[in-house]
CSV table of C-alpha atoms in Angstrom, one decimal:
chain,number,residue,atom,x,y,z
Q,1180,UNK,CA,60.4,38.4,27.7
Q,1181,UNK,CA,60.9,42.1,27.7
Q,1182,UNK,CA,58.7,44.0,30.1
Q,1183,UNK,CA,58.6,47.8,30.1
Q,1184,UNK,CA,56.7,49.5,32.8
Q,1185,UNK,CA,55.1,52.9,32.4
Q,1186,UNK,CA,57.3,55.9,33.0
Q,1187,UNK,CA,54.7,58.5,32.2
Q,1188,UNK,CA,52.9,61.1,34.2
Q,1189,UNK,CA,49.2,61.1,34.3
Q,1190,UNK,CA,49.0,63.9,31.7
Q,1191,UNK,CA,49.9,61.6,28.8
Q,1192,UNK,CA,47.1,60.0,26.8
Q,1193,UNK,CA,48.4,56.4,27.3
Q,1194,UNK,CA,51.3,54.6,29.0
Q,1195,UNK,CA,54.7,55.7,27.8
Q,1196,UNK,CA,57.0,52.7,27.1
Q,1197,UNK,CA,60.8,53.1,27.1
Q,1198,UNK,CA,63.1,53.1,24.1
Q,1199,UNK,CA,63.3,49.3,24.1
Q,1200,UNK,CA,59.7,49.1,23.1
Q,1201,UNK,CA,60.3,51.3,20.1
Q,1202,UNK,CA,63.2,49.0,19.1
Q,1203,UNK,CA,60.8,46.1,19.2
Q,1204,UNK,CA,58.4,47.9,16.8
Q,1205,UNK,CA,61.1,48.7,14.3
Q,1206,UNK,CA,62.3,45.1,14.4
Q,1207,UNK,CA,58.8,43.8,13.8
Q,1208,UNK,CA,58.3,45.8,10.7
Q,1209,UNK,CA,59.1,44.2,7.3
Q,1210,UNK,CA,62.7,44.4,6.1
Q,1211,UNK,CA,62.2,45.8,2.5
Q,1212,UNK,CA,65.9,45.6,1.5
Q,1213,UNK,CA,65.8,41.8,1.2
Q,1214,UNK,CA,62.4,41.3,-0.4
Q,1215,UNK,CA,61.8,38.7,-3.1
Q,1216,UNK,CA,60.4,40.0,-6.4
Q,1217,UNK,CA,59.4,43.3,-4.8
Q,1218,UNK,CA,57.0,45.4,-6.8
Q,1219,UNK,CA,54.2,47.8,-6.3
Q,1220,UNK,CA,51.5,47.3,-8.9
Q,1221,UNK,CA,47.9,47.9,-9.5
Q,1222,UNK,CA,45.2,47.2,-12.1
Q,1223,UNK,CA,44.3,50.1,-14.3
Q,1224,UNK,CA,40.7,50.8,-15.4
Q,1225,UNK,CA,41.2,48.8,-18.6
Q,1226,UNK,CA,42.4,45.8,-16.7
Q,1227,UNK,CA,46.1,46.1,-17.5
Q,1228,UNK,CA,48.8,45.9,-14.8
Q,1229,UNK,CA,50.7,49.0,-14.0
Q,1230,UNK,CA,54.0,48.3,-12.2
Q,1231,UNK,CA,55.4,51.2,-10.2
Q,1232,UNK,CA,58.6,49.8,-9.0
Q,1233,UNK,CA,60.6,46.6,-8.8
Q,1234,UNK,CA,63.6,45.1,-7.0
Q,1235,UNK,CA,65.0,41.6,-6.6
Q,1236,UNK,CA,66.3,39.5,-3.8
Q,1237,UNK,CA,69.6,40.8,-2.5
Q,1238,UNK,CA,71.4,37.6,-3.6
Q,1239,UNK,CA,69.7,37.5,-7.0
Q,1240,UNK,CA,68.1,34.1,-6.4
Q,1241,UNK,CA,64.6,33.2,-7.4
Q,1242,UNK,CA,63.8,31.7,-4.1
Q,1243,UNK,CA,61.7,28.8,-5.5
Q,1244,UNK,CA,59.8,26.4,-3.4
Q,1245,UNK,CA,57.5,23.4,-4.1
Q,1246,UNK,CA,53.8,24.1,-4.3
Q,1247,UNK,CA,52.4,23.0,-1.0
Q,1248,UNK,CA,49.2,22.7,1.0
Q,1249,UNK,CA,51.1,22.3,4.2
Q,1250,UNK,CA,50.4,24.4,7.3
Q,1251,UNK,CA,52.7,27.2,8.5
Q,1252,UNK,CA,55.0,24.8,10.3
Q,1253,UNK,CA,56.8,23.3,7.3
Q,1254,UNK,CA,60.2,25.0,7.5
Q,1255,UNK,CA,61.1,25.0,3.7
Q,1256,UNK,CA,57.7,26.2,2.7
Q,1257,UNK,CA,57.6,28.7,5.5
Q,1258,UNK,CA,60.7,30.5,4.2
Q,1259,UNK,CA,58.9,31.2,0.9
Q,1260,UNK,CA,55.7,32.0,2.6
Q,1261,UNK,CA,57.4,34.4,4.9
Q,1262,UNK,CA,58.8,36.3,1.9
Q,1263,UNK,CA,55.4,36.6,0.4
Q,1264,UNK,CA,53.8,37.5,3.7
Q,1265,UNK,CA,56.3,40.2,4.6
Q,1266,UNK,CA,55.8,41.9,1.3
Q,1267,UNK,CA,52.1,41.5,0.6
Q,1268,UNK,CA,50.2,40.8,3.8
Q,1269,UNK,CA,47.2,42.8,4.8
Q,1270,UNK,CA,44.6,42.7,7.6
Q,1271,UNK,CA,42.6,40.1,5.7
Q,1272,UNK,CA,45.4,37.6,6.1
Q,1273,UNK,CA,44.6,37.3,9.8
Q,1274,UNK,CA,43.9,33.7,9.0
Q,1275,UNK,CA,47.6,32.9,9.5
Q,1276,UNK,CA,46.8,32.9,13.2
Q,1277,UNK,CA,43.7,30.6,12.8
Q,1278,UNK,CA,44.4,26.9,13.1
Q,1279,UNK,CA,41.7,26.2,10.5
Q,1280,UNK,CA,43.6,28.0,7.8
Q,1281,UNK,CA,46.4,26.6,5.7
Q,1282,UNK,CA,48.8,28.1,3.1
Q,1283,UNK,CA,49.7,27.2,-0.5
Q,1284,UNK,CA,53.0,28.4,-1.9
Q,1285,UNK,CA,54.0,28.7,-5.6
Q,1286,UNK,CA,56.8,26.5,-6.8
Q,1287,UNK,CA,57.8,29.2,-9.2
Q,1288,UNK,CA,58.2,32.1,-6.8
Q,1289,UNK,CA,54.9,33.8,-7.7
Q,1290,UNK,CA,53.7,34.1,-4.1
Q,1291,UNK,CA,51.3,32.3,-1.8
Q,1292,UNK,CA,47.7,32.2,-0.6
Q,1293,UNK,CA,46.0,31.8,2.8
Q,1294,UNK,CA,42.9,29.6,2.7
Q,1295,UNK,CA,40.5,27.4,4.4
Q,1296,UNK,CA,38.2,24.7,3.0
Q,1297,UNK,CA,34.4,24.8,3.6
Q,1298,UNK,CA,31.6,23.0,1.7
Q,1299,UNK,CA,33.9,21.6,-0.9
Q,1300,UNK,CA,35.3,25.1,-1.7
Q,1301,UNK,CA,38.7,26.5,-1.1
Q,1302,UNK,CA,38.0,30.0,0.3
Q,1303,UNK,CA,41.0,32.3,-0.1
Q,1304,UNK,CA,41.4,34.8,2.7
Q,1305,UNK,CA,42.5,38.2,1.4
Q,1306,UNK,CA,44.3,38.9,-1.8
Q,1307,UNK,CA,46.8,36.4,-3.0
Q,1308,UNK,CA,50.2,37.2,-1.4
Q,1309,UNK,CA,51.6,38.2,-4.7
Q,1310,UNK,CA,52.2,41.2,-7.0
Q,1311,UNK,CA,49.1,41.7,-9.2
Q,1312,UNK,CA,50.9,40.6,-12.4
Q,1313,UNK,CA,51.5,37.2,-10.6
Q,1314,UNK,CA,47.8,36.7,-9.7
Q,1315,UNK,CA,47.2,34.7,-12.8
Q,1316,UNK,CA,50.1,32.2,-12.7
Q,1317,UNK,CA,49.7,31.7,-9.0
Q,1318,UNK,CA,46.0,30.9,-9.3
Q,1319,UNK,CA,46.8,28.6,-12.2
Q,1320,UNK,CA,49.1,26.6,-9.9
Q,1321,UNK,CA,46.4,26.7,-7.2
Q,1322,UNK,CA,43.9,25.4,-9.7
Q,1323,UNK,CA,46.0,22.3,-10.3
Q,1324,UNK,CA,45.9,21.6,-6.5
Q,1325,UNK,CA,42.2,22.3,-6.4
Q,1326,UNK,CA,41.5,19.9,-9.3
Q,1327,UNK,CA,43.4,17.2,-7.6
Q,1328,UNK,CA,41.3,17.7,-4.5
Q,1329,UNK,CA,38.0,18.4,-6.3
Q,1330,UNK,CA,37.6,21.9,-4.8
Q,1331,UNK,CA,35.8,25.0,-6.1
Q,1332,UNK,CA,37.1,28.4,-5.2
Q,1333,UNK,CA,35.9,31.7,-3.6
Q,1334,UNK,CA,37.6,34.8,-2.2
Q,1335,UNK,CA,36.8,36.7,1.0
Q,1336,UNK,CA,38.1,40.0,2.2
Q,1337,UNK,CA,40.0,41.0,-1.0
Q,1338,UNK,CA,41.0,44.5,-2.0
Q,1339,UNK,CA,39.7,46.7,-4.8
Q,1340,UNK,CA,42.8,45.7,-6.8
Q,1341,UNK,CA,41.8,42.0,-6.8
Q,1342,UNK,CA,38.2,42.9,-7.4
Q,1343,UNK,CA,39.2,44.7,-10.6
Q,1344,UNK,CA,41.2,41.5,-11.6
Q,1345,UNK,CA,38.0,39.5,-10.8
Q,1346,UNK,CA,35.9,41.7,-13.0
Q,1347,UNK,CA,38.3,41.2,-15.9
Q,1348,UNK,CA,37.7,37.4,-15.5
Q,1349,UNK,CA,33.9,37.9,-15.4
Q,1350,UNK,CA,33.8,36.8,-11.8
Q,1351,UNK,CA,31.4,38.4,-9.3
Q,1352,UNK,CA,32.9,40.9,-6.9
Q,1353,UNK,CA,30.6,42.0,-4.0
Q,1354,UNK,CA,31.6,45.0,-1.9
Q,1355,UNK,CA,30.8,44.1,1.7
Q,1356,UNK,CA,32.9,46.2,4.1
Q,1357,UNK,CA,36.0,48.2,4.7
Q,1358,UNK,CA,39.1,48.3,6.8
Q,1359,UNK,CA,39.2,50.9,9.5
Q,1360,UNK,CA,42.6,52.3,10.1
Q,1361,UNK,CA,44.1,54.6,12.7
Q,1362,UNK,CA,47.0,56.9,11.8
Q,1363,UNK,CA,49.0,57.4,15.0
Q,1364,UNK,CA,51.0,60.2,13.4
Q,1365,UNK,CA,47.9,62.5,12.9
Q,1366,UNK,CA,45.3,61.0,15.3
Q,1367,UNK,CA,43.2,63.6,17.0
Q,1368,UNK,CA,43.3,61.9,20.4
Q,1369,UNK,CA,47.1,62.0,20.5
Q,1370,UNK,CA,47.4,65.5,18.9
Q,1371,UNK,CA,45.6,67.4,21.7
Q,1372,UNK,CA,42.8,68.5,19.3
Q,1373,UNK,CA,40.1,68.1,21.9
Q,1374,UNK,CA,39.1,64.6,20.9
Q,1375,UNK,CA,38.5,61.7,23.3
Q,1376,UNK,CA,38.5,63.8,26.5
Q,1377,UNK,CA,36.5,61.3,28.5
Q,1378,UNK,CA,38.7,58.5,27.3
Q,1379,UNK,CA,41.9,60.3,28.2
Q,1380,UNK,CA,40.6,61.2,31.7
Q,1381,UNK,CA,39.8,57.5,32.1
Q,1382,UNK,CA,43.3,56.5,31.0
Q,1383,UNK,CA,44.8,58.9,33.6
Q,1384,UNK,CA,42.7,57.3,36.3
Q,1385,UNK,CA,43.8,53.8,35.3
Q,1386,UNK,CA,47.5,54.8,35.2
Q,1387,UNK,CA,47.5,56.9,38.4
Q,1388,UNK,CA,49.4,54.9,41.1
Q,1389,UNK,CA,47.1,56.4,43.8
Q,1390,UNK,CA,44.0,55.2,42.1
Q,1391,UNK,CA,43.9,52.0,39.8
Q,1392,UNK,CA,47.7,51.7,39.5
Q,1393,UNK,CA,47.6,49.9,36.1
Q,1394,UNK,CA,51.0,49.2,34.4
Q,1395,UNK,CA,51.6,48.3,30.8
Q,1396,UNK,CA,54.2,46.0,29.4
Q,1397,UNK,CA,55.2,44.6,26.1
Q,1398,UNK,CA,55.8,41.0,25.2
Q,1399,UNK,CA,57.6,40.1,22.0
Q,1400,UNK,CA,58.5,36.4,22.0
Q,1401,UNK,CA,59.9,36.5,18.5
Q,1402,UNK,CA,62.5,39.0,19.6
Q,1403,UNK,CA,63.1,38.5,23.3
Q,1404,UNK,CA,62.3,34.8,23.7
Q,1405,UNK,CA,59.3,32.8,25.0
Q,1406,UNK,CA,57.9,33.3,28.5
Q,1407,UNK,CA,55.5,30.4,29.1
Q,1408,UNK,CA,54.1,32.0,32.3
Q,1409,UNK,CA,53.1,35.1,30.4
Q,1410,UNK,CA,51.6,33.1,27.5
Q,1411,UNK,CA,49.5,31.1,30.0
Q,1412,UNK,CA,48.1,34.3,31.5
Q,1413,UNK,CA,47.3,35.8,28.0
Q,1414,UNK,CA,45.7,32.5,26.9
Q,1415,UNK,CA,43.5,32.4,30.0
Q,1416,UNK,CA,42.2,35.9,29.3
Q,1417,UNK,CA,41.5,35.1,25.7
Q,1418,UNK,CA,39.7,31.9,26.6
Q,1419,UNK,CA,37.6,33.7,29.3
Q,1420,UNK,CA,36.8,36.4,26.8
Q,1421,UNK,CA,35.6,33.9,24.2
Q,1422,UNK,CA,33.4,32.1,26.6
Q,1423,UNK,CA,31.9,35.3,27.8
Q,1424,UNK,CA,31.3,36.5,24.3
Q,1425,UNK,CA,29.8,33.3,23.2
Q,1426,UNK,CA,27.4,33.3,26.2
Q,1427,UNK,CA,26.3,36.9,25.5
Q,1428,UNK,CA,25.7,36.3,21.8
Q,1429,UNK,CA,24.3,32.7,22.0
Q,1430,UNK,CA,21.0,33.8,20.4
Q,1431,UNK,CA,22.6,36.1,17.8
Q,1432,UNK,CA,24.7,35.6,14.8
Q,1433,UNK,CA,28.5,36.0,15.5
Q,1434,UNK,CA,29.7,37.0,12.1
Q,1435,UNK,CA,33.2,37.6,10.7
Q,1436,UNK,CA,34.8,36.0,13.8
Q,1437,UNK,CA,38.4,34.7,13.7
Q,1438,UNK,CA,39.6,32.2,16.4
Q,1439,UNK,CA,43.2,32.8,17.0
Q,1440,UNK,CA,46.1,30.6,18.0
Q,1441,UNK,CA,47.8,33.5,19.7
Q,1442,UNK,CA,51.3,32.1,19.6
Q,1443,UNK,CA,51.5,30.2,16.4
Q,1444,UNK,CA,53.3,33.0,14.6
Q,1445,UNK,CA,55.5,34.6,17.2
Q,1446,UNK,CA,57.8,36.1,14.5
Q,1447,UNK,CA,55.1,38.5,13.3
Q,1448,UNK,CA,53.2,39.3,16.5
Q,1449,UNK,CA,53.8,41.2,19.7
Q,1450,UNK,CA,51.6,42.0,22.7
Q,1451,UNK,CA,50.8,45.0,24.8
Q,1452,UNK,CA,49.4,43.9,28.2
Q,1453,UNK,CA,48.1,45.6,31.3
Q,1454,UNK,CA,48.8,44.5,34.9
Q,1455,UNK,CA,47.2,45.4,38.2
Q,1456,UNK,CA,49.0,46.4,41.4
Q,1457,UNK,CA,49.9,42.8,42.2
Q,1458,UNK,CA,51.3,42.2,38.8
Q,1459,UNK,CA,48.5,40.1,37.5
Q,1460,UNK,CA,47.8,40.5,33.8
Q,1461,UNK,CA,44.3,41.7,33.2
Q,1462,UNK,CA,44.2,42.7,29.5
Q,1463,UNK,CA,46.1,42.6,26.3
Q,1464,UNK,CA,46.3,43.7,22.7
Q,1465,UNK,CA,47.9,41.7,20.0
Q,1466,UNK,CA,49.6,43.5,17.1
Q,1467,UNK,CA,50.5,41.6,13.9
Q,1468,UNK,CA,52.6,43.2,11.3
Q,1469,UNK,CA,51.1,43.7,7.8
Q,1470,UNK,CA,53.8,44.0,5.2
Q,1471,UNK,CA,51.9,45.7,2.4
Q,1472,UNK,CA,51.1,48.6,4.7
Q,1473,UNK,CA,54.4,48.7,6.7
Q,1474,UNK,CA,52.2,48.8,9.9
Q,1475,UNK,CA,50.2,46.6,12.2
Q,1476,UNK,CA,46.8,45.0,12.7
Q,1477,UNK,CA,45.5,45.2,16.3
Q,1478,UNK,CA,43.3,42.2,17.2
Q,1479,UNK,CA,42.3,40.9,19.7
Q,1480,UNK,CA,42.1,43.7,22.2
Q,1481,UNK,CA,40.5,42.4,25.3
Q,1482,UNK,CA,40.3,42.6,29.1
Q,1483,UNK,CA,39.7,40.0,31.8
Q,1484,UNK,CA,36.3,39.9,33.5
Q,1485,UNK,CA,37.7,41.4,36.7
Q,1486,UNK,CA,39.6,44.3,35.0
Q,1487,UNK,CA,38.6,47.9,35.6
Q,1488,UNK,CA,36.6,49.6,32.9
Q,1489,UNK,CA,38.5,51.2,30.1
Q,1490,UNK,CA,41.4,48.7,29.8
Q,1491,UNK,CA,40.9,48.1,26.1
Q,1492,UNK,CA,40.7,51.9,25.3
Q,1493,UNK,CA,43.9,52.4,27.3
Q,1494,UNK,CA,45.6,49.6,25.2
Q,1495,UNK,CA,44.5,51.1,21.9
Q,1496,UNK,CA,45.6,54.6,22.8
Q,1497,UNK,CA,49.0,53.3,24.1
Q,1498,UNK,CA,49.5,51.2,20.9
Q,1499,UNK,CA,48.9,54.4,18.9
Q,1500,UNK,CA,51.3,56.3,21.1
Q,1501,UNK,CA,54.0,53.6,20.8
Q,1502,UNK,CA,53.6,53.5,17.0
Q,1503,UNK,CA,53.6,57.3,16.7
Q,1504,UNK,CA,56.9,57.5,18.7
Q,1505,UNK,CA,58.3,54.8,16.3
Q,1506,UNK,CA,57.2,56.7,13.2
Q,1507,UNK,CA,54.5,54.2,12.1
Q,1508,UNK,CA,51.4,55.6,10.5
Q,1509,UNK,CA,49.2,52.5,10.0
Q,1510,UNK,CA,47.3,50.7,12.7
Q,1511,UNK,CA,44.3,48.7,11.5
Q,1512,UNK,CA,41.4,47.9,13.8
Q,1513,UNK,CA,40.1,45.3,11.5
Q,1514,UNK,CA,37.1,44.8,9.1
Q,1515,UNK,CA,33.9,46.7,9.5
Q,1516,UNK,CA,31.0,45.3,7.4
Q,1517,UNK,CA,28.8,47.9,5.6
Q,1518,UNK,CA,25.2,48.3,6.7
Q,1519,UNK,CA,24.2,47.9,3.0
Q,1520,UNK,CA,25.4,45.5,0.3
Q,1521,UNK,CA,27.5,47.0,-2.4
Q,1522,UNK,CA,26.9,46.8,-6.1
Q,1523,UNK,CA,26.7,43.4,-7.8
Q,1524,UNK,CA,27.9,43.9,-11.4
Q,1525,UNK,CA,26.3,41.9,-14.1
Q,1526,UNK,CA,23.7,40.4,-11.8
Q,1527,UNK,CA,19.9,40.5,-12.5
Q,1528,UNK,CA,17.5,42.2,-10.3
Q,1529,UNK,CA,16.2,39.1,-8.6
Q,1530,UNK,CA,19.6,37.9,-7.5
Q,1531,UNK,CA,20.5,41.3,-6.3
Q,1532,UNK,CA,17.3,41.6,-4.2
Q,1533,UNK,CA,17.8,38.2,-2.7
Q,1534,UNK,CA,21.4,39.0,-1.8
Q,1535,UNK,CA,20.5,42.3,-0.3
Q,1536,UNK,CA,17.7,40.8,1.8
Q,1537,UNK,CA,20.0,38.1,3.2
Q,1538,UNK,CA,22.7,40.7,3.9
Q,1539,UNK,CA,20.2,42.9,5.8
Q,1540,UNK,CA,19.2,39.9,7.9
Q,1541,UNK,CA,22.8,39.3,8.8
Q,1542,UNK,CA,23.3,43.0,9.7
Q,1543,UNK,CA,20.1,43.0,11.9
Q,1544,UNK,CA,21.0,39.8,13.7
Q,1545,UNK,CA,24.6,40.5,14.2
Q,1546,UNK,CA,24.2,44.2,15.2
Q,1547,UNK,CA,27.1,45.2,13.1
Q,1548,UNK,CA,26.4,48.9,13.6
Q,1549,UNK,CA,28.0,48.7,17.1
Q,1550,UNK,CA,31.4,47.9,15.6
Q,1551,UNK,CA,31.3,51.2,13.6
Q,1552,UNK,CA,30.4,53.2,16.7
Q,1553,UNK,CA,33.2,51.7,18.7
Q,1554,UNK,CA,35.8,52.3,15.9
Q,1555,UNK,CA,34.7,55.8,15.4
Q,1556,UNK,CA,35.5,56.9,18.9
Q,1557,UNK,CA,39.2,56.4,18.1
Q,1558,UNK,CA,39.0,58.8,15.1
Q,1559,UNK,CA,40.1,56.5,12.2
Q,1560,UNK,CA,41.9,58.0,9.2
Q,1561,UNK,CA,39.4,57.8,6.4
Q,1562,UNK,CA,42.1,58.4,3.8
Q,1563,UNK,CA,43.6,55.0,4.7
Q,1564,UNK,CA,40.2,53.2,4.8
Q,1565,UNK,CA,40.0,50.6,2.0
Q,1566,UNK,CA,37.0,48.7,0.7
Q,1567,UNK,CA,36.7,44.9,1.0
Q,1568,UNK,CA,35.1,42.5,-1.4
Q,1569,UNK,CA,33.8,38.9,-1.6
Q,1570,UNK,CA,34.6,37.4,-5.0
Q,1571,UNK,CA,32.6,34.5,-6.4
Q,1572,UNK,CA,33.7,33.0,-9.8
Q,1573,UNK,CA,30.1,32.0,-10.4
Q,1574,UNK,CA,28.9,29.3,-12.8
Q,1575,UNK,CA,27.1,26.2,-11.8
Q,1576,UNK,CA,28.7,26.1,-8.4
Q,1577,UNK,CA,27.7,29.7,-7.4
Q,1578,UNK,CA,25.5,28.6,-4.6
Q,1579,UNK,CA,28.2,26.3,-3.2
Q,1580,UNK,CA,30.7,29.2,-3.3
Q,1581,UNK,CA,28.3,31.6,-1.5
Q,1582,UNK,CA,27.5,29.0,1.1
Q,1583,UNK,CA,31.2,28.4,1.7
Q,1584,UNK,CA,31.9,32.1,2.2
Q,1585,UNK,CA,28.9,32.4,4.6
Q,1586,UNK,CA,30.2,29.4,6.5
Q,1587,UNK,CA,33.7,31.0,6.8
Q,1588,UNK,CA,32.0,34.2,8.1
Q,1589,UNK,CA,30.1,32.1,10.6
Q,1590,UNK,CA,26.7,32.9,9.1
Q,1591,UNK,CA,24.3,30.1,9.6
Q,1592,UNK,CA,22.1,30.2,6.5
Q,1593,UNK,CA,19.2,28.2,8.0
Q,1594,UNK,CA,18.8,30.8,10.8
Q,1595,UNK,CA,18.7,33.6,8.2
Q,1596,UNK,CA,15.6,32.0,6.7
Q,1597,UNK,CA,13.6,31.6,9.9
């Protein structure tokens, strides 16, 4: 484990970590020089694929692997999955840290998908980990696997690019939310533009040795090795936080919740953590690299029940400062559901009204507006915000597809109807 204590003065917005921390950030970012079938593509308005650039694996190989429904621990499959992940991963692929999710990898080098199975439906999390021109052959391979296991399909948390692909296939894309992204390079809190004054004053109090005396360290097990003692402390805080959250929201809907196995993918995750005067860890933020954005997704960001107020704010500001010093401009805070349902193309008025009514019930019960308020105080970069969609292929299994997506989102349908 590498631990870097703060060397800042109280005037800085967050804790300043030394040069070793910046090296960790650089090593955690995707290595573009050795990517497999690298390309940047999008769907044009007429449904055609526009390829902007393309490279190949440095050794010229195709990097093929057998199609697989194995978990992330199969070594041979994992090599191919890692290639696809490092190139195409986005925030919606957070399922790689959830034990309920699995992966499917193309035997022809087209990419991979992250998925879970609910209600007889294979629910894909995020876009397929593939270039857009490979969506079709990858999903055809996946269809063979689904047919063998008698599974329908639905998609959750996909981008506008995949939504356009879905419309081309006459599937149903429903806009439900967006990603909120901080840009450490231009963020107003770090740029002394008068934003977040109360937050910065709180950070200075926490870091002041004569007051709270909080220190911040960085734990990167994929780079510096595994520290079991540290992982036990982080896990205890996570478990305590989950218990407290579940108790507080026992009577409410807890939507869009991912339960993480914090240490199942050490090669793509590092942790910022806070310690008190006695060296006891009392908060942490996990940062997972997202290859498609050459940046990071921050989640969870939590504090122990006994931690002083403001620990999570301090962690987010420090994460921004670390990434800014490392030249990284993308830090995603996660998904933020809209307070209103997006358009439903090709759907009749009755279906749209029923869907909107159900969505409003979810919003009212889950109090999703609070997440927007929390995110806003860190001044997200709206130019990097991207819309998110649920995609349902429709047909006779439409209700099953919708139920599966709601199940994955932890929305209990029966409670919505009460």
